[in-house]
Short mmCIF file of C-alpha atoms in Angstrom, two decimals:
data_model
loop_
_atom_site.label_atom_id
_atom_site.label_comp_id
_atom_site.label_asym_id
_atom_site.label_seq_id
_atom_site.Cartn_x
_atom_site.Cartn_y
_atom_site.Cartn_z
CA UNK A 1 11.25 -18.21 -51.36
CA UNK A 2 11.23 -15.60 -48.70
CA UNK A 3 7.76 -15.00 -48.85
CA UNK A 4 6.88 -18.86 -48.87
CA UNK A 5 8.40 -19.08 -45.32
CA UNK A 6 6.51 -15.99 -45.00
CA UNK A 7 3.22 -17.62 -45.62
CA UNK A 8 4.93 -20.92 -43.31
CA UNK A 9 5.41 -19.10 -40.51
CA UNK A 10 2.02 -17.30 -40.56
CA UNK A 11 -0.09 -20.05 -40.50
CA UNK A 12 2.31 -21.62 -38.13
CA UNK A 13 1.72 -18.72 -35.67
CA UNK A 14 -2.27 -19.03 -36.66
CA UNK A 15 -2.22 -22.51 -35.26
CA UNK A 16 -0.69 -21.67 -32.22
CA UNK A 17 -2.69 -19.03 -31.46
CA UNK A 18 -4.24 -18.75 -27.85
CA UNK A 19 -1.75 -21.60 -26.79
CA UNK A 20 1.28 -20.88 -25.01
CA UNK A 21 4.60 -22.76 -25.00
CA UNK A 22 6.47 -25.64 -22.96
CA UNK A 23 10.12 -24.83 -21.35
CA UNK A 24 11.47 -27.65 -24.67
CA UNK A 25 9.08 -25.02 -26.97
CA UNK A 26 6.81 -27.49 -27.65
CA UNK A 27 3.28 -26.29 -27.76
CA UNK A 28 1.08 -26.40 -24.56
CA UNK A 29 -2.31 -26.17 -24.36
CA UNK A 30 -5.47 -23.53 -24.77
CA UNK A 31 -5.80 -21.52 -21.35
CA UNK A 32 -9.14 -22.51 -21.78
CA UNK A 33 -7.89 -26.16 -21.62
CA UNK A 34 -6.14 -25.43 -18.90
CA UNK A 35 -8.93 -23.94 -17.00
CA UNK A 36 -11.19 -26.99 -17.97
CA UNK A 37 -8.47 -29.27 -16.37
CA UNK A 38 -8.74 -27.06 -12.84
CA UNK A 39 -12.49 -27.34 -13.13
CA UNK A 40 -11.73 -31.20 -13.32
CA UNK A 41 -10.51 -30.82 -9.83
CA UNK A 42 -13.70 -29.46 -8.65
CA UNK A 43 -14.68 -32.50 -6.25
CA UNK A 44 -11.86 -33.40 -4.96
CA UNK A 45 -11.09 -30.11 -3.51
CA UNK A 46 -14.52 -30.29 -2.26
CA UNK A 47 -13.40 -33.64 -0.69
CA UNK A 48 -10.24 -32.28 1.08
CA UNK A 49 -12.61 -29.33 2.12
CA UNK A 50 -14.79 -31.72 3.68
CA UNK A 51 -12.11 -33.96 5.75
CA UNK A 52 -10.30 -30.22 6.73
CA UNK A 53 -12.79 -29.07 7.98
CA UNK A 54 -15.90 -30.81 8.80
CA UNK A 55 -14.89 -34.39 8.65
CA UNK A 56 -12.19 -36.95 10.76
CA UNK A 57 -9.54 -34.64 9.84
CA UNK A 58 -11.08 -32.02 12.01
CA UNK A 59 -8.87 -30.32 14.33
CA UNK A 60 -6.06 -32.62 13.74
CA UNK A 61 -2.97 -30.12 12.89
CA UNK A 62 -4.47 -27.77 16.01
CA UNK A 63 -4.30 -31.32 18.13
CA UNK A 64 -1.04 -32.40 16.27
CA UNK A 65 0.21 -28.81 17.21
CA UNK A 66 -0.91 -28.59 21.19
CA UNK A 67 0.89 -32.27 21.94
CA UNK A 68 4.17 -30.66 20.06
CA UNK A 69 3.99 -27.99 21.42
CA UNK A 70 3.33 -28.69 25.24
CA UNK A 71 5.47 -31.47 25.06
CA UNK A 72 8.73 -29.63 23.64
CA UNK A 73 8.26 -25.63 24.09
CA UNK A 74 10.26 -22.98 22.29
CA UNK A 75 12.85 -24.22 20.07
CA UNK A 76 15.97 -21.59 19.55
CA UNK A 77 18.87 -22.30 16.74
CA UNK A 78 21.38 -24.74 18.90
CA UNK A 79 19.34 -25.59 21.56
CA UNK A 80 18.16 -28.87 23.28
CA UNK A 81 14.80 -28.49 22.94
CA UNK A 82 15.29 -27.59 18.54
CA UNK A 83 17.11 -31.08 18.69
CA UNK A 84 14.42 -32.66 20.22
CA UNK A 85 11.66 -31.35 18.56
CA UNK A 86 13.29 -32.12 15.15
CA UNK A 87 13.72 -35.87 16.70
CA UNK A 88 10.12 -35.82 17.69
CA UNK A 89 9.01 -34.71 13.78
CA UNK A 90 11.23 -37.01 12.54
CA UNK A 91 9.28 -39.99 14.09
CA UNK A 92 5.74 -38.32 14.02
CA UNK A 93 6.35 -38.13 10.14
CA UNK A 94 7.02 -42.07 10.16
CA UNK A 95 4.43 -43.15 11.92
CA UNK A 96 2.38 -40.95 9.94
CA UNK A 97 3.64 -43.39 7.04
CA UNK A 98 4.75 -40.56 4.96
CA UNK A 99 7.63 -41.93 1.91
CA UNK A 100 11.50 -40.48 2.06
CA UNK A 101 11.57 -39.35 5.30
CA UNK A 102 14.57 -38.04 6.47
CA UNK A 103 17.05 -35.39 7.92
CA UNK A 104 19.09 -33.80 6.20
CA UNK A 105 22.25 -32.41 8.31
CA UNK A 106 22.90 -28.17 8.45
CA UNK A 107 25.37 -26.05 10.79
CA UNK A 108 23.56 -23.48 12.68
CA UNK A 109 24.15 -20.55 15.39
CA UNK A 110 23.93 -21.57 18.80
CA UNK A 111 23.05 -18.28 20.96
CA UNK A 112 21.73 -18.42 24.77
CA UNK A 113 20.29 -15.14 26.52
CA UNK A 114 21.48 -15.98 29.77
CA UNK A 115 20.00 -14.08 32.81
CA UNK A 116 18.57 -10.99 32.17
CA UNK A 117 18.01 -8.00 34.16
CA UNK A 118 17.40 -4.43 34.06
CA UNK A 119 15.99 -1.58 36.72
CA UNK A 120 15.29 1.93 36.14
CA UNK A 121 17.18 3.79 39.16
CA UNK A 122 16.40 7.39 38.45
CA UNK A 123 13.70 9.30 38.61
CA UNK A 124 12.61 6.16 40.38
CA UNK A 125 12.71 2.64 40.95
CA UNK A 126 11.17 0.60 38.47
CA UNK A 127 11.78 -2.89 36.85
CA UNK A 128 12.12 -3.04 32.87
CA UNK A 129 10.73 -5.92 31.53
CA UNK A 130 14.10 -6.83 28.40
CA UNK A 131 14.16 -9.89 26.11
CA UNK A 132 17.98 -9.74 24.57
CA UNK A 133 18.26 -9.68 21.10
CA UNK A 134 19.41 -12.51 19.32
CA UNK A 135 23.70 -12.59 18.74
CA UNK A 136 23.66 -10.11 21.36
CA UNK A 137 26.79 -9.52 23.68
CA UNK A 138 26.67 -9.72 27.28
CA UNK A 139 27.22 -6.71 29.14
CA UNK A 140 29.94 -7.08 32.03
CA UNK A 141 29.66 -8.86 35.04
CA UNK A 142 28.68 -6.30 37.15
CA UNK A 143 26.21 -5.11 34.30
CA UNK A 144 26.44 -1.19 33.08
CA UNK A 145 24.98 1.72 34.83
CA UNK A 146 24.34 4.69 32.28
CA UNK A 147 21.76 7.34 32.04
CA UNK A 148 19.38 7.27 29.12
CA UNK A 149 18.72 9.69 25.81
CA UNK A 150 15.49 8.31 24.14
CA UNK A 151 15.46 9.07 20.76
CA UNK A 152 12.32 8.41 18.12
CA UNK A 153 14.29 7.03 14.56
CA UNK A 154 17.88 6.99 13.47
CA UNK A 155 17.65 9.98 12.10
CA UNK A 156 17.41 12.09 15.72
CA UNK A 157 19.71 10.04 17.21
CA UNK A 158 22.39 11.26 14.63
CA UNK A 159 21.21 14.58 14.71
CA UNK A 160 22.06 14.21 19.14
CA UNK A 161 24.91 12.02 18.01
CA UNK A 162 27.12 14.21 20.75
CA UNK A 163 24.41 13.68 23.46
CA UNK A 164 24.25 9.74 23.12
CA UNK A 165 28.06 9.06 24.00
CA UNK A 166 28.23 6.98 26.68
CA UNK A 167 24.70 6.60 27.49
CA UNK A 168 22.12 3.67 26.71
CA UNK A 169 20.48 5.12 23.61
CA UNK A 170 16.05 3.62 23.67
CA UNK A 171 14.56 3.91 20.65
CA UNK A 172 10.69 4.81 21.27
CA UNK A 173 10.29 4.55 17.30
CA UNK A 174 6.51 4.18 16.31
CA UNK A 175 5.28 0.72 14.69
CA UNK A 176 4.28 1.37 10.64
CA UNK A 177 4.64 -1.99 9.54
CA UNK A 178 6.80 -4.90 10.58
CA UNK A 179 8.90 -4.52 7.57
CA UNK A 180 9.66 -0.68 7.72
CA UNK A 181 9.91 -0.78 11.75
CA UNK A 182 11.79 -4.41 12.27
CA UNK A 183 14.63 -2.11 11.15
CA UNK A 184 15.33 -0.43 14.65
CA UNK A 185 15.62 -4.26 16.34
CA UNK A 186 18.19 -5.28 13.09
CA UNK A 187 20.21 -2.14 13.27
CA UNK A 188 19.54 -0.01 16.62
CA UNK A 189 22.91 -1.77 18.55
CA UNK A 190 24.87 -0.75 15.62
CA UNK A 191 23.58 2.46 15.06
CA UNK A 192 24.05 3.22 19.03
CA UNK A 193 27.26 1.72 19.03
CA UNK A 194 28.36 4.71 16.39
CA UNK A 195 27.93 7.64 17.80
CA UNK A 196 29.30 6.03 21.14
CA UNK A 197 26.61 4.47 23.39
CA UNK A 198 27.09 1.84 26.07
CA UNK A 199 24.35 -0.09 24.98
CA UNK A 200 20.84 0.27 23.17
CA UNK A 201 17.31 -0.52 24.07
CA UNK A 202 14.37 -0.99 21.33
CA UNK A 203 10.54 -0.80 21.89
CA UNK A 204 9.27 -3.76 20.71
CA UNK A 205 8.25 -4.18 17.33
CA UNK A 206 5.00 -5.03 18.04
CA UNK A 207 1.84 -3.23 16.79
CA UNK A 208 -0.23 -3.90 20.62
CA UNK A 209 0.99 -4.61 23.86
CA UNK A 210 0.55 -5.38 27.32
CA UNK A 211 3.85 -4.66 28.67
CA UNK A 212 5.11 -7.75 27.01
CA UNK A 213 9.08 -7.36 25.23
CA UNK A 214 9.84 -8.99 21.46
CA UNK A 215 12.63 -10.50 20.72
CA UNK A 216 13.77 -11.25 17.86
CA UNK A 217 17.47 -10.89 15.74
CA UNK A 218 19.54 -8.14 15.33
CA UNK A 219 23.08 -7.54 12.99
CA UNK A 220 26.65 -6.27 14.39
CA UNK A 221 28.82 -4.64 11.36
CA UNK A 222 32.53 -5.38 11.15
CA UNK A 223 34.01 -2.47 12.53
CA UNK A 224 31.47 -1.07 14.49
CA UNK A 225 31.98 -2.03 18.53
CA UNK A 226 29.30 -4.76 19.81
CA UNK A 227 27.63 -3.19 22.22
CA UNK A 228 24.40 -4.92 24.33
CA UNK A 229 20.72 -4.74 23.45
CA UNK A 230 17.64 -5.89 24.49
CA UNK A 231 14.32 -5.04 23.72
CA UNK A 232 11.49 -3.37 26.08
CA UNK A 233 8.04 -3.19 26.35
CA UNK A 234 6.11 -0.50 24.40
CA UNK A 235 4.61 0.79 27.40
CA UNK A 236 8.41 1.39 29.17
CA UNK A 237 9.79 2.83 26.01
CA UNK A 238 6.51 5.60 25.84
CA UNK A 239 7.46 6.27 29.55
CA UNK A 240 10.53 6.87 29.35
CA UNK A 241 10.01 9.32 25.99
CA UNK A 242 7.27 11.15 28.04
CA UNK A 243 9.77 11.29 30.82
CA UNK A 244 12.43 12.89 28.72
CA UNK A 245 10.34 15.12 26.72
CA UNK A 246 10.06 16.59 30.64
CA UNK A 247 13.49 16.86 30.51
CA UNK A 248 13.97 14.22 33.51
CA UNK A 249 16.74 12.94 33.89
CA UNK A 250 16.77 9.31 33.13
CA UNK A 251 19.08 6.47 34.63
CA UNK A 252 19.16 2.67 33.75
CA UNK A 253 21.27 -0.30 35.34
CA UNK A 254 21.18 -3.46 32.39
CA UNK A 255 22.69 -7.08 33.28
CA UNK A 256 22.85 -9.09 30.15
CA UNK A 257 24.44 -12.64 30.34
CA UNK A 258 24.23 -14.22 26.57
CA UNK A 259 26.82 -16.33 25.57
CA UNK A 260 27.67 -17.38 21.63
CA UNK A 261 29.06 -20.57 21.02
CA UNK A 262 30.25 -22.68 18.19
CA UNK A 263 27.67 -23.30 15.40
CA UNK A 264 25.63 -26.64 16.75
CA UNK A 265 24.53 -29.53 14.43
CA UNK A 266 20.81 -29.25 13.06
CA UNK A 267 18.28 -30.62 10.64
CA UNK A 268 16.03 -29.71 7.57
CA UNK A 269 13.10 -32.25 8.49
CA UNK A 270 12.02 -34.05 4.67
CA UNK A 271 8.89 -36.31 4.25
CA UNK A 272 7.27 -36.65 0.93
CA UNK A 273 4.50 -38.56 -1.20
CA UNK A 274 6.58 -39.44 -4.80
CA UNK A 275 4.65 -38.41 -7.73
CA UNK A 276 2.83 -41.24 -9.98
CA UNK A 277 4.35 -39.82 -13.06
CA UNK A 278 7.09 -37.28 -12.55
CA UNK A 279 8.80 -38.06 -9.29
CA UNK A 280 11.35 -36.32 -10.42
CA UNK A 281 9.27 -33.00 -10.39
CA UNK A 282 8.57 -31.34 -6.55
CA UNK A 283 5.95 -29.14 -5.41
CA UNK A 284 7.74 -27.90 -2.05
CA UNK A 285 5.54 -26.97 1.24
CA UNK A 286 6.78 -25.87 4.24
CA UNK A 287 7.25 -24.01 7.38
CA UNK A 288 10.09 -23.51 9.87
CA UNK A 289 10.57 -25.78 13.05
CA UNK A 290 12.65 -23.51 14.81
CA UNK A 291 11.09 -20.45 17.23
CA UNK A 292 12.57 -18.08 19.45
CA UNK A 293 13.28 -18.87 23.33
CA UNK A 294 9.98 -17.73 24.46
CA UNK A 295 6.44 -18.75 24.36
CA UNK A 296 5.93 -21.96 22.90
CA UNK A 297 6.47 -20.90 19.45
CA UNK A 298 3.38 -22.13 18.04
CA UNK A 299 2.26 -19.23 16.04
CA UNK A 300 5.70 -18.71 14.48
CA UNK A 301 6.36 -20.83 13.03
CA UNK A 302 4.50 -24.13 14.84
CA UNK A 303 1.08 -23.47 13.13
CA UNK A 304 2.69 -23.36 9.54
CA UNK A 305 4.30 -26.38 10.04
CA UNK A 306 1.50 -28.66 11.43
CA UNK A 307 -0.55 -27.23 8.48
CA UNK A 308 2.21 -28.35 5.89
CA UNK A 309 2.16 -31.89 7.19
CA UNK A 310 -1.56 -31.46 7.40
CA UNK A 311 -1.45 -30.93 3.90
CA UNK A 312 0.36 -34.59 3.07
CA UNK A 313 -1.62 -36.44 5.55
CA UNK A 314 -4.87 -35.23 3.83
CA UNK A 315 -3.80 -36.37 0.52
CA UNK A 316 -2.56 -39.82 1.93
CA UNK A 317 -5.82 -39.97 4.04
CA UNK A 318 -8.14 -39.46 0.55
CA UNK A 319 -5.71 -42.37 -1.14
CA UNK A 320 -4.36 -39.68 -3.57
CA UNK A 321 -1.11 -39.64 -5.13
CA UNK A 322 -0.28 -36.47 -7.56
CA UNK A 323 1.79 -37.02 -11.38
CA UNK A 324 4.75 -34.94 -9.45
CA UNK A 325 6.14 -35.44 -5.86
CA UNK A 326 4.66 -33.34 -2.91
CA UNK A 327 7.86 -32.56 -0.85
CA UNK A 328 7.35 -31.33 2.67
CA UNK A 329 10.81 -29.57 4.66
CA UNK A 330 10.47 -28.43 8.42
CA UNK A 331 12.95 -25.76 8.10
CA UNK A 332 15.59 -25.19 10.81
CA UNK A 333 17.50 -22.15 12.00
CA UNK A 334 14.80 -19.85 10.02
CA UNK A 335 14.72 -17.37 13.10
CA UNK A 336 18.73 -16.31 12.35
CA UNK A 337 17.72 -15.49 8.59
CA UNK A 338 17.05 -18.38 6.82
CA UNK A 339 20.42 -21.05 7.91
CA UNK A 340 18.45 -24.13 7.25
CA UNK A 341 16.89 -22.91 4.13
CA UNK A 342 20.28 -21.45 2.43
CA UNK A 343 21.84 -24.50 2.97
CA UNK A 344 18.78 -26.56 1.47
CA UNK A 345 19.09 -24.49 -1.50
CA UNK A 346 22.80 -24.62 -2.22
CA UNK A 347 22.45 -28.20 -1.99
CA UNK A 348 19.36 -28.40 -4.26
CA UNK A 349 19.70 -25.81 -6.61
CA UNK A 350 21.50 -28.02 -9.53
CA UNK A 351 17.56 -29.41 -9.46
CA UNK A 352 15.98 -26.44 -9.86
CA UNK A 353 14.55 -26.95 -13.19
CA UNK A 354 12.44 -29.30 -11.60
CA UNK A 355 10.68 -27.42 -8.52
CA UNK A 356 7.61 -26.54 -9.62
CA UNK A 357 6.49 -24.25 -7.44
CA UNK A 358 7.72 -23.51 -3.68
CA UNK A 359 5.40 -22.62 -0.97
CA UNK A 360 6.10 -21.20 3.12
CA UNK A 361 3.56 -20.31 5.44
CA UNK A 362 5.21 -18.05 7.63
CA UNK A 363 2.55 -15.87 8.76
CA UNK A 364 0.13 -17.24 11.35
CA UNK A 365 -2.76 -19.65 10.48
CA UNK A 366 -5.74 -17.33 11.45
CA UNK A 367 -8.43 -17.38 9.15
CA UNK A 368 -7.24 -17.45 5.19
CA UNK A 369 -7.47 -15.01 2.94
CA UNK A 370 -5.87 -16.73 -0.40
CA UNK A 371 -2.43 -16.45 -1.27
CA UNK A 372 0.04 -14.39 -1.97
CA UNK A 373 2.10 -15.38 -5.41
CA UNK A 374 5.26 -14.65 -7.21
CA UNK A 375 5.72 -15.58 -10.58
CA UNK A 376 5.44 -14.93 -14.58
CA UNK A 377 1.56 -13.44 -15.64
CA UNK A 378 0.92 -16.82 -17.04
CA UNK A 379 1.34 -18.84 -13.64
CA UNK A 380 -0.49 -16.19 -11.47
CA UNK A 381 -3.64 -16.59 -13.91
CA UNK A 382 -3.38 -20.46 -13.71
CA UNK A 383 -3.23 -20.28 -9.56
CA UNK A 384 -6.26 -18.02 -9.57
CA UNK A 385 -8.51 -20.86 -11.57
CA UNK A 386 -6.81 -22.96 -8.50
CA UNK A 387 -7.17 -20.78 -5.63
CA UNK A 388 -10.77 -20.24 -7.53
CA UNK A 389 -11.74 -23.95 -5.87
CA UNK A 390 -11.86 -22.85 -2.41
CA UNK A 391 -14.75 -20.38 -3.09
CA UNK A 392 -16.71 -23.05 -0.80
CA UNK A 393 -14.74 -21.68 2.15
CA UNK A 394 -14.15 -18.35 0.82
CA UNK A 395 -10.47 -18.15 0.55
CA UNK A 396 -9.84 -17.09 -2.99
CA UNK A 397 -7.62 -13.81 -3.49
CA UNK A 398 -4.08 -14.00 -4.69
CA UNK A 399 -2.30 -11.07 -3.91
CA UNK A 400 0.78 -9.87 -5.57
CA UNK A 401 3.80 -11.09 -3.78
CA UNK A 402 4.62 -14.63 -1.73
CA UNK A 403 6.61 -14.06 1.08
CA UNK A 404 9.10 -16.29 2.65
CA UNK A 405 12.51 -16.30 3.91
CA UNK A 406 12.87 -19.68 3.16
CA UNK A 407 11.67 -19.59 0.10
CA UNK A 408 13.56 -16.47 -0.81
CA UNK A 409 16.44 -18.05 -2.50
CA UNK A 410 14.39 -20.06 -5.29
CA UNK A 411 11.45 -17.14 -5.95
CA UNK A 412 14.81 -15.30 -6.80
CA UNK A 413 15.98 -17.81 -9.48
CA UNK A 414 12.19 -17.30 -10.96
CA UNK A 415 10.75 -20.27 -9.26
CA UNK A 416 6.92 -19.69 -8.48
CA UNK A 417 6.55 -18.85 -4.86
CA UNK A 418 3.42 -19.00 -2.79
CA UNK A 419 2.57 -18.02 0.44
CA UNK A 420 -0.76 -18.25 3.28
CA UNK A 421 -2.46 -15.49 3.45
CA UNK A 422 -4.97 -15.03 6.54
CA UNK A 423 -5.73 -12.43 9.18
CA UNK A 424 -2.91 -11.18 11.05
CA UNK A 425 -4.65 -7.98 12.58
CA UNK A 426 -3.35 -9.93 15.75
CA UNK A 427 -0.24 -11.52 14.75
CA UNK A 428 2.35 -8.77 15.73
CA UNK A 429 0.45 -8.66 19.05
CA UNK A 430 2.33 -11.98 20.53
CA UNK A 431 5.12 -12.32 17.68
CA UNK A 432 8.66 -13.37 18.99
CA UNK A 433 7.36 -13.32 23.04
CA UNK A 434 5.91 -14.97 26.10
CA UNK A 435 2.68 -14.45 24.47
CA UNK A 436 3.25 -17.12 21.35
CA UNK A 437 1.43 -20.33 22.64
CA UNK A 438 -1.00 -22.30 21.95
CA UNK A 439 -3.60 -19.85 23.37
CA UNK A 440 -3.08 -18.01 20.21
CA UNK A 441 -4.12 -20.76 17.94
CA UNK A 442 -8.08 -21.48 16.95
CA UNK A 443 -8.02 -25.17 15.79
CA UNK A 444 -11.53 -23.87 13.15
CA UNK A 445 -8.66 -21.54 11.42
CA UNK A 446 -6.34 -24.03 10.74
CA UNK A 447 -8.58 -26.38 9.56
CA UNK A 448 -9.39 -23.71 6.89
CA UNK A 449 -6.05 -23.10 6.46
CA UNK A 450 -4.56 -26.83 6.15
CA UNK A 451 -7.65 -26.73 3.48
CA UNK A 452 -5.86 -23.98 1.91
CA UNK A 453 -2.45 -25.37 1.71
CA UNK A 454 -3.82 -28.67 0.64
CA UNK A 455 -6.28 -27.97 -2.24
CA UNK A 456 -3.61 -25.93 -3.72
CA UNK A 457 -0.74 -28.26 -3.50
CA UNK A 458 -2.45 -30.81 -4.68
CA UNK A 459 -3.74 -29.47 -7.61
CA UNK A 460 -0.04 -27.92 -8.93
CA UNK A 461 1.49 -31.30 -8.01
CA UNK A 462 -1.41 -33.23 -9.84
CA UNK A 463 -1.72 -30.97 -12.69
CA UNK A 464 -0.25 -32.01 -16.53
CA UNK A 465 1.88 -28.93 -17.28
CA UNK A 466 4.21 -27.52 -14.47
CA UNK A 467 3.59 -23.42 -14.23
CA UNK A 468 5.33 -21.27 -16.58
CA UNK A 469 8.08 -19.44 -15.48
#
């Protein structure tokens, strides 16, 4: 008998061969069938192409983006000008006759700068240009008066730990990468604050500059005394290294006014199209609607946005409705790590058997590259034969990871995660300052990269299967 169910399970695995396996282990098709099916979608990604980029769709996010952004301006956690623009959304996706819109309520911090000031008085007189970090405290009234130890990583200020008390510790640390370097602007205040400093001044993370400052937020530890920061322009923070390398002997006066309040009242922005056949199934696409104080923030995160509604308004436009539902959410309170999108997720998560795949462009919208994915070996080999449809406009890598703060939470839970991928040789040049406006955008790029977001959004939400996790 044993060898019976032996022979039984043998040709059982013979039949099933080259097929993989549904989540109720029912068998799924061939990957060859499942390539044929992407090769089915051939035209119409040719079609959404077409309207992107060359047709009435032309230029429409970029246009979308400029009125949004003129009109309303930077849009910083708590502020007047968030609530409006999520108002403004709210009735742009409407009008835009998108299905289920609504807002969907979240608790987020409400931080102001204040007025900011700060003078070098010794060797000279000389103005620093700061931005104040976000969650910063203010200094005093009168604003501190300290002379300055500049110090090149964490580990030399440490090592001068006994030099640094009561002086304003600047970190002239050299930009690597965002993710290694964004580390002095989370931690410098508290790492300052230990050894005994007054307060603590960071060269921007930013990989080119023209004496422009970053902001951007920063963490206080329980414990550890909250002491000011701000960041400074690259060129200030090389100065005043070169100066102290000299041995000169440095002195700064910093006025800081930012003020935390309660947490204010904010939005996750929703608008979908409901799938034809599993409604109950969502394809998620997004960006955040939130930006810093400065600029216009229409690079980060403005351009990902416009492109994610670009995306639905596409698919309505070519009279298209996918088997699942393509879900679009405007984040909120992204810049203060991901409020908006941790509250989205503990209030969706029961669901999560049915998201499908998640997907943040967070990055800029300069011209695309691919994607970047994170998921099982089977899913990454199904979005290549996807991502393989945009050869006509020659954005078809997939790289190894998605990245997303918003998305963080579900990629976690093994939820496929996608990200844009697109030039950003430039993008840490105007990140988080003055320099983030609509100057930055190039309405040709985001045509390519609404394309982008749209072909392959489409095509998950349209497909039979949902990707293997």
């Amino acid at each position: 008998m044993k060898y019976l169910f032996l022979i039984f399970l043998m040709n059982l695995l013979h039949q099933c061969a080259g097929k993989s396996l549904r989540r109720d282990g029912s068998s799924l098709k061939s990957f060859q069938d499942t390539k044929n099916e992407i090769a089915g979608y051939t035209n119409i990604a040719k079609a959404i192409i077409d309207l992107a980029v060359h047709g009435k769709a032309q230029n429409r996010s970029y246009e979308r983006l400029a009125v949004f952004a003129d009109t309303i301006g930077p849009r910083l956690s708590g502020s007047k000008n968030l609530e409006a623009g999520i108002k403004y959304m709210f009735s742009a996706l409407q009008k835009d006759r998108l299905e289920n819109v609504h807002l969907e309520p979240v608790k987020v911090p409400h931080w102001e700068r204040g007025e900011e000031f700060a003078v070098m008085l010794e060797p000279r007189n000389h103005s620093i240009a700061i931005l104040g970090l976000g969650s910063s405290v203010a200094t005093p009234p009168e604003g501190i008066t300290a002379e300055v130890i500049v110090v090149a990583s964490f580990d030399e200020l440490h090592k001068r730990a006994q030099e640094a008390k009561g002086k304003i510790v600047v970190y002239n640390e050299p930009f690597i990468s965002y993710g290694e370097t964004v580390q002095y602007r989370l931690q410098g205040a508290v790492e300052a604050a230990k050894v005994g400093a007054v307060a603590s001044l960071i060269r921007s993370i930013a990989s080119f500059s023209i004496h422009s400052p970053h902001t951007g937020e920063q963490s206080y530890q329980p414990g550890v005394p909250r002491i000011p920061t701000a960041c400074i322009s690259v060129e200030d923070a090389e100065m005043m290294s070169r100066m102290s390398l000299r041995g000169t002997r440095i002195v700064v006066h910093l006025r800081m006014g930012a003020k935390t309040y309660p947490d204010s009242l904010s939005f996750n922005t929703v608008a979908e199209i409901v799938g034809s056949k599993y409604p109950e199934q969502v394809v998620l696409i997004s960006g955040h609607l939130d930006s810093w104080d400065v600029g216009q923030g229409a690079m980060d995160d403005g351009g990902g946005a416009f492109i994610s509604w670009e995306a639905l308004s596409l698919i309505k436009d070519l009279g298209l409705r996918p088997k699942r539902t393509l879900r679009l959410v405007l984040w909120t309170g992204e810049e203060q790590g991901g409020v908006g999108a941790e509250q989205y997720y503990q209030l969706h998560k029961e669901n999560i058997s049915n998201f499908d795949i998640v997907m943040e462009s967070d990055e800029g919208t300069f011209k695309p590259s691919g994607l970047g994915f994170s998921g099982s070996a089977e899913a990454r080999a199904i979005v290549r034969e996807i991502v393989a449809l945009l050869q006509p406009i020659n954005a078809t890598d997939v790289y190894d990871t998605a990245e997303g703060t918003d998305i963080a939470h579900w990629m976690r839970d093994g939820v496929p995660g996608a990200s844009l991928r697109n030039d950003i040789n430039k993008y840490f040049w105007f990140h988080h300052s003055q320099g983030d406006t609509m100057t930055v955008q190039d309405p040709n790029q985001m045509n390519l990269c609404a394309a982008v977001w749209t072909v392959v959004s489409y095509v998950i939400a349209d497909m039979e299967d949902m990707l293997p996790r």
